Amino acid sequence: MVTILVGGQWGDEGKGKIIDLLSEKADMVIRSQGGNNAGHTVVNAGQEFRFHLIPSGILYPTTTCVIGNGVVLDPRVLLEEMQQVQSRGISIDRLVISDRAHLIMPWHPILDKLEEEQRGDDRLGTTWRGIGPAYADKVRRIGFRAGDLLKPRFLEKKLGFVLNKIKNPILQELYHVPPLEPQAVLDEYTAYGEQLGPFIKDIFPIVQQALTGNEQILLEGAQGSMLDLDFGTYPYVTSSSPSAGGALTGSGISPTAVDLTMGVFKAYTTRVGYGPMLDGVVARYSVALNGIRSIALTKLDVLDEFDPIRICTGYISKGELQSYPMSNISHLKHCEPVYETLPGWRSSTAGIRRPEDLPKAARRYIDRLSELCGAPIDIVSVGAARDQTIWMQGGQTGLAVRQREHEPSHP
Ligand code: GDP
């Protein structure tokens, strides 16, 4: 049983909490794209955990947590995170790192920053963590993979080419900054290899075994669909594919193995200066793009005091109604949003646990969103804690039924 979980908007939808809820039933959780530019926050028994690379399923003692081939990982950051998790009494024995995952090398953050500075006013707002340059090198086929850490001689040879012939000349001649010392890089990365070695594996047979054993596999998405390299608001996007397609290539799972794609949406979209509103156009687009058949709507409690609440149901561009965001974001700037106004509920939802206890106006808002998006809302989150959750179809059965509905008819 494979469930893909994706962020439906621009990230920060509160995926961490939903992933944590679903991980309880998962035998394996796989992170399939992004790097330590993304992160999830999980609040568990009053303790807050922030994860950047390790799947949050690590909080459950029997879940296998896989860092998939689609991830780019900074070994230093990963080691720090592993230490932090361990220092809080959590075992990392069930962590597996794909030997195909690409590495952030020391020149990536440097080039990230230098390139951003060169863009001036047109900068992308990257995190300077080297994620984009690492993905670019993967595509240029000069990337270093986690498996390379286990082969110091190969690492040395490759550094001789990539660092000496490509990266150092760029640093020195283009940007006039000091070059990197190959031996120092080799020593640093060989040491990472020694520490990470026991976790680095070919994940393909491991994932295949889980699939044939009909294990519950959760593909945890990072970031959000509108940051997708192809379908997001290019160029203000991330360098990987956070949509459902990316989850598959980033983990080596085939489309026919997927039972359900779940989308996490915040109950609103923040737009500075205009107050909260939900961009229903983006939500509908995400549902269609990812094949979302189940929605987790988070942070409903944030809207408790807003009245009225507006939902954007379409964009008008050059006199024509557009039902999806356009591919060219410069056109978006000239669009006029079409709003639908619903009454707010002006009461706290934070303590509500059953759908029937929701204020009528909140229920109406949820139902209308579901209708506009074209997918059922199965989970409503009304706070950061695990129990601040309303299962809209009663217990977890709604979700299970939806999974069964999408089971392939052949064995
Ligand atoms: P991600 O980027 O989608 O993984 O976002 P995070 O998991 O980092 O979540 C962003 C923040 O929202 C965190 O501080 C969460 O604890 C918080 N959060 C998650 N769900 C809810 C909710 O239903 N209500 C409120 N008020 N906060 C939430």
Coordinates of N, CA and C in Angstrom, one line a residue, residues 55-195:
P55 N 13.4 11.5 7.6 CA 12.0 11.4 7.6 C 11.5 11.3 9.1
S56 N 10.3 12.1 9.3 CA 9.9 12.2 10.7 C 9.3 10.9 11.2
G57 N 9.2 9.9 10.4 CA 8.8 8.5 10.8 C 9.7 7.9 11.8
I58 N 10.9 8.5 11.9 CA 12.0 8.0 12.9 C 11.4 8.1 14.3
L59 N 10.4 8.9 14.6 CA 9.8 8.9 15.9 C 9.1 7.6 16.3
Y60 N 8.8 6.8 15.3 CA 8.1 5.5 15.6 C 9.1 4.4 15.6
P61 N 9.1 3.6 16.6 CA 10.2 2.6 16.8 C 10.4 1.5 15.7
T62 N 9.3 1.3 14.9 CA 9.5 0.2 13.9 C 9.5 0.6 12.5
T63 N 9.4 1.9 12.3 CA 9.3 2.4 10.9 C 10.7 2.5 10.2
T64 N 10.8 2.0 9.0 CA 12.1 2.2 8.3 C 12.0 3.5 7.6
C65 N 13.1 4.3 7.8 CA 13.1 5.7 7.2 C 14.2 5.8 6.2
V66 N 13.7 6.1 4.9 CA 14.6 6.1 3.8 C 14.8 7.5 3.3
I67 N 16.1 7.8 3.1 CA 16.4 9.1 2.3 C 16.6 8.6 0.9
G68 N 15.7 9.0 0.0 CA 15.7 8.4 -1.3 C 16.7 9.0 -2.3
N69 N 16.8 8.4 -3.5 CA 17.8 8.9 -4.5 C 17.5 10.3 -5.0
G70 N 16.2 10.8 -4.9 CA 15.9 12.1 -5.4 C 16.3 13.2 -4.5
V71 N 16.8 12.9 -3.3 CA 17.2 13.9 -2.3 C 18.6 14.4 -2.6
V72 N 18.9 15.6 -2.3 CA 20.4 16.0 -2.3 C 20.7 16.3 -0.8
L73 N 21.8 15.6 -0.4 CA 22.0 15.7 1.1 C 23.4 16.3 1.4
D74 N 23.4 17.1 2.4 CA 24.6 17.7 2.9 C 25.0 16.8 4.1
P75 N 26.1 16.1 3.9 CA 26.5 15.1 4.9 C 26.7 15.7 6.3
R76 N 27.3 16.9 6.3 CA 27.5 17.6 7.6 C 26.2 17.8 8.4
V77 N 25.2 18.3 7.6 CA 23.9 18.6 8.2 C 23.2 17.4 8.6
L78 N 23.3 16.3 7.8 CA 22.7 15.0 8.1 C 23.3 14.5 9.4
L79 N 24.6 14.5 9.5 CA 25.2 14.0 10.7 C 24.8 14.7 12.0
E80 N 24.7 16.0 11.8 CA 24.2 16.9 13.0 C 22.8 16.5 13.4
E81 N 22.0 16.3 12.3 CA 20.6 15.9 12.6 C 20.5 14.5 13.3
M82 N 21.3 13.6 12.8 CA 21.3 12.3 13.4 C 21.7 12.3 14.9
Q83 N 22.7 13.2 15.1 CA 23.2 13.3 16.5 C 22.0 13.9 17.4
Q84 N 21.4 14.9 16.8 CA 20.3 15.6 17.6 C 19.2 14.6 17.9
V85 N 18.8 13.8 16.9 CA 17.7 12.9 17.1 C 18.1 11.8 18.2
Q86 N 19.4 11.4 18.1 CA 19.9 10.4 19.1 C 20.0 11.0 20.5
S87 N 20.4 12.2 20.6 CA 20.5 12.9 21.9 C 19.2 13.0 22.6
R88 N 18.1 12.8 21.8 CA 16.8 12.9 22.5 C 16.2 11.5 22.7
G89 N 17.1 10.5 22.7 CA 16.7 9.1 23.0 C 16.1 8.4 21.9
I90 N 16.2 8.9 20.6 CA 15.5 8.2 19.5 C 16.6 7.4 18.7
S91 N 16.3 6.1 18.4 CA 17.3 5.3 17.7 C 17.3 5.7 16.2
I92 N 18.4 5.7 15.6 CA 18.5 5.9 14.1 C 18.9 4.6 13.4
D93 N 18.7 3.5 14.0 CA 19.1 2.2 13.4 C 18.3 2.0 12.2
R94 N 17.1 2.5 12.1 CA 16.2 2.2 10.9 C 16.4 3.2 9.8
L95 N 17.4 4.0 9.9 CA 17.6 5.0 8.8 C 18.4 4.4 7.6
V96 N 18.0 4.6 6.4 CA 18.7 4.1 5.2 C 18.9 5.3 4.3
I97 N 20.1 5.4 3.7 CA 20.4 6.5 2.8 C 20.7 5.8 1.4
S98 N 20.0 6.3 0.4 CA 20.2 5.8 -0.9 C 21.6 6.1 -1.4
D99 N 22.3 5.1 -1.9 CA 23.6 5.4 -2.5 C 23.6 6.2 -3.7
R100 N 22.4 6.4 -4.3 CA 22.2 7.2 -5.5 C 21.9 8.7 -5.1
A101 N 21.6 9.0 -3.9 CA 21.3 10.4 -3.5 C 22.5 11.2 -3.7
H102 N 22.3 12.4 -4.3 CA 23.5 13.3 -4.5 C 23.9 14.1 -3.3
L103 N 25.1 14.5 -3.3 CA 25.7 15.2 -2.2 C 25.9 16.7 -2.4
I104 N 25.7 17.5 -1.4 CA 26.1 18.9 -1.4 C 27.6 18.9 -1.2
M105 N 28.3 19.4 -2.1 CA 29.8 19.5 -2.0 C 30.1 21.0 -1.5
P106 N 31.3 21.2 -1.0 CA 31.6 22.5 -0.4 C 31.5 23.7 -1.3
W107 N 31.6 23.4 -2.7 CA 31.4 24.6 -3.6 C 30.0 24.9 -3.8
H108 N 29.1 24.0 -3.5 CA 27.7 24.3 -3.9 C 27.1 25.5 -3.1
P109 N 27.3 25.6 -1.7 CA 26.7 26.7 -1.0 C 27.4 28.0 -1.5
I110 N 28.7 27.9 -1.8 CA 29.5 29.1 -2.2 C 28.9 29.6 -3.5
L111 N 28.8 28.7 -4.5 CA 28.3 29.1 -5.8 C 26.8 29.6 -5.7
D112 N 26.0 29.0 -4.8 CA 24.6 29.4 -4.6 C 24.6 30.9 -4.2
K113 N 25.4 31.2 -3.3 CA 25.4 32.6 -2.8 C 25.9 33.6 -3.9
L114 N 27.0 33.2 -4.5 CA 27.6 34.1 -5.5 C 26.7 34.3 -6.7
E115 N 26.0 33.2 -7.1 CA 25.0 33.3 -8.2 C 23.8 34.2 -7.9
E116 N 23.4 34.0 -6.6 CA 22.2 34.9 -6.2 C 22.6 36.3 -6.2
E117 N 23.9 36.6 -5.7 CA 24.3 38.0 -5.6 C 24.4 38.6 -7.0
Q118 N 24.8 37.8 -8.0 CA 24.9 38.3 -9.4 C 23.5 38.6 -9.9
R119 N 22.5 37.9 -9.5 CA 21.1 38.2 -10.0 C 20.6 39.6 -9.6
G120 N 21.2 40.1 -8.5 CA 20.7 41.4 -8.0 C 19.3 41.4 -7.7
D121 N 18.5 42.3 -8.2 CA 17.1 42.5 -7.9 C 16.3 41.3 -8.3
D122 N 16.8 40.5 -9.3 CA 16.0 39.3 -9.7 C 16.4 38.1 -9.0
R123 N 17.0 38.2 -7.8 CA 17.4 37.0 -7.1 C 16.1 36.1 -6.7
L124 N 16.5 34.8 -6.6 CA 15.4 33.9 -6.4 C 15.0 33.7 -5.0
G125 N 15.8 34.2 -4.1 CA 15.6 34.0 -2.6 C 15.9 32.5 -2.2
T126 N 17.0 32.0 -2.8 CA 17.4 30.6 -2.3 C 17.9 30.7 -0.9
T127 N 18.1 29.5 -0.3 CA 18.5 29.4 1.1 C 20.0 29.4 1.2
W128 N 20.7 29.5 0.0 CA 22.2 29.5 0.0 C 22.8 28.2 0.6
R129 N 22.0 27.1 0.6 CA 22.5 25.9 1.1 C 23.1 25.0 0.0
G130 N 23.1 25.5 -1.2 CA 23.7 24.8 -2.3 C 22.8 23.7 -3.0
I131 N 21.5 23.8 -2.7 CA 20.6 22.8 -3.2 C 20.5 22.9 -4.7
G132 N 20.3 24.1 -5.2 CA 20.1 24.3 -6.7 C 21.4 23.9 -7.4
P133 N 22.6 24.4 -7.0 CA 23.8 24.0 -7.7 C 24.1 22.5 -7.6
A134 N 23.7 21.8 -6.5 CA 23.9 20.3 -6.5 C 23.0 19.6 -7.5
Y135 N 21.7 20.0 -7.6 CA 20.8 19.4 -8.6 C 21.3 19.7 -10.0
A136 N 21.9 21.0 -10.2 CA 22.4 21.3 -11.5 C 23.5 20.4 -11.9
D137 N 24.4 20.1 -10.9 CA 25.5 19.2 -11.2 C 25.1 17.8 -11.5
K138 N 24.0 17.4 -10.8 CA 23.4 16.0 -11.1 C 23.0 16.0 -12.5
V139 N 22.3 17.0 -13.0 CA 21.9 17.0 -14.4 C 23.1 17.1 -15.4
R140 N 24.1 17.8 -14.9 CA 25.3 17.9 -15.8 C 26.2 16.7 -15.7
R141 N 25.8 15.7 -14.9 CA 26.5 14.5 -14.7 C 27.9 14.7 -14.1
I142 N 28.0 15.7 -13.3 CA 29.3 15.9 -12.5 C 29.0 15.9 -11.0
G143 N 27.9 15.2 -10.7 CA 27.5 15.2 -9.3 C 28.2 14.1 -8.5
F144 N 28.3 14.3 -7.2 CA 28.8 13.2 -6.3 C 27.7 12.6 -5.6
R145 N 27.7 11.2 -5.5 CA 26.6 10.5 -4.9 C 27.0 9.9 -3.6
A146 N 26.0 9.7 -2.7 CA 26.3 9.1 -1.4 C 27.2 7.9 -1.5
G147 N 27.0 7.1 -2.5 CA 27.8 5.9 -2.7 C 29.3 6.2 -2.9
D148 N 29.5 7.3 -3.5 CA 30.9 7.7 -3.8 C 31.7 7.9 -2.5
L149 N 31.0 8.2 -1.4 CA 31.7 8.4 -0.1 C 32.4 7.1 0.4
L150 N 31.9 6.0 -0.1 CA 32.5 4.7 0.3 C 33.7 4.3 -0.5
K151 N 34.0 5.1 -1.5 CA 35.1 4.7 -2.4 C 36.1 5.9 -2.5
P152 N 37.0 6.0 -1.5 CA 37.9 7.2 -1.4 C 38.8 7.4 -2.7
R153 N 39.2 6.3 -3.3 CA 40.0 6.4 -4.5 C 39.3 7.0 -5.7
F154 N 38.0 6.5 -5.8 CA 37.2 7.1 -6.8 C 36.9 8.6 -6.6
L155 N 36.6 8.8 -5.3 CA 36.3 10.2 -4.8 C 37.5 11.1 -5.2
E156 N 38.7 10.7 -4.9 CA 39.9 11.5 -5.2 C 40.0 11.8 -6.7
K157 N 39.8 10.7 -7.5 CA 39.9 10.9 -9.0 C 38.8 11.9 -9.5
K158 N 37.6 11.7 -9.0 CA 36.5 12.6 -9.4 C 36.8 14.0 -9.0
L159 N 37.3 14.2 -7.8 CA 37.6 15.6 -7.3 C 38.7 16.2 -8.2
G160 N 39.6 15.4 -8.7 CA 40.7 15.9 -9.6 C 40.1 16.5 -10.8
F161 N 39.0 15.9 -11.3 CA 38.4 16.5 -12.5 C 37.4 17.6 -12.1
V162 N 36.4 17.3 -11.3 CA 35.3 18.3 -11.1 C 35.8 19.5 -10.3
L163 N 36.6 19.3 -9.3 CA 37.1 20.5 -8.5 C 38.2 21.2 -9.3
N164 N 39.2 20.5 -9.7 CA 40.4 21.1 -10.3 C 40.0 21.7 -11.7
K165 N 39.2 21.0 -12.5 CA 39.0 21.4 -13.8 C 37.8 22.3 -14.0
I166 N 36.8 22.2 -13.1 CA 35.6 22.9 -13.4 C 35.3 24.0 -12.3
K167 N 35.2 23.5 -11.0 CA 34.7 24.4 -10.0 C 35.8 25.4 -9.5
N168 N 37.0 25.0 -9.3 CA 38.0 26.0 -8.9 C 38.2 27.1 -10.0
P169 N 38.3 26.7 -11.3 CA 38.4 27.8 -12.2 C 37.3 28.8 -12.2
I170 N 36.1 28.3 -11.9 CA 34.9 29.2 -11.8 C 35.0 30.1 -10.6
L171 N 35.4 29.5 -9.5 CA 35.6 30.3 -8.3 C 36.6 31.4 -8.5
Q172 N 37.8 31.0 -9.0 CA 38.9 31.9 -9.2 C 38.7 32.9 -10.3
E173 N 38.4 32.4 -11.5 CA 38.4 33.3 -12.7 C 37.1 34.0 -12.8
L174 N 36.0 33.4 -12.5 CA 34.7 34.1 -12.7 C 34.4 35.0 -11.5
Y175 N 34.6 34.4 -10.3 CA 34.1 35.1 -9.1 C 35.3 35.7 -8.3
H176 N 36.5 35.4 -8.6 CA 37.7 36.0 -7.9 C 37.6 35.7 -6.4
V177 N 37.3 34.5 -6.1 CA 37.3 34.1 -4.7 C 38.3 32.9 -4.6
P178 N 38.9 32.6 -3.4 CA 39.9 31.6 -3.2 C 39.4 30.2 -3.7
P179 N 40.3 29.4 -4.3 CA 39.8 28.0 -4.7 C 39.7 27.1 -3.4
L180 N 39.1 26.0 -3.6 CA 39.0 25.0 -2.6 C 40.2 24.0 -2.7
E181 N 40.7 23.6 -1.6 CA 41.8 22.7 -1.5 C 41.4 21.2 -1.7
P182 N 41.7 20.5 -2.8 CA 41.2 19.2 -3.0 C 41.5 18.2 -1.9
Q183 N 42.6 18.3 -1.3 CA 43.0 17.3 -0.2 C 42.1 17.5 1.0
A184 N 41.8 18.8 1.3 CA 40.9 19.1 2.4 C 39.5 18.5 2.2
V185 N 39.0 18.7 0.9 CA 37.7 18.2 0.6 C 37.7 16.7 0.7
L186 N 38.7 16.1 0.2 CA 38.8 14.6 0.2 C 38.8 14.1 1.6
D187 N 39.6 14.7 2.5 CA 39.7 14.3 3.9 C 38.3 14.4 4.6
E188 N 37.7 15.6 4.3 CA 36.4 15.9 4.9 C 35.3 14.8 4.5
Y189 N 35.3 14.6 3.2 CA 34.2 13.7 2.7 C 34.6 12.2 2.9
T190 N 35.8 11.9 3.0 CA 36.2 10.5 3.4 C 35.7 10.2 4.9
A191 N 35.9 11.2 5.7 CA 35.5 11.1 7.1 C 33.9 10.9 7.2
Y192 N 33.2 11.7 6.3 CA 31.7 11.5 6.3 C 31.4 10.1 5.9
G193 N 32.1 9.6 4.9 CA 31.9 8.2 4.4 C 32.0 7.2 5.5
E194 N 33.0 7.4 6.4 CA 33.2 6.5 7.5 C 32.1 6.5 8.5
Q195 N 31.5 7.7 8.7 CA 30.4 7.8 9.7 C 29.1 7.4 9.1

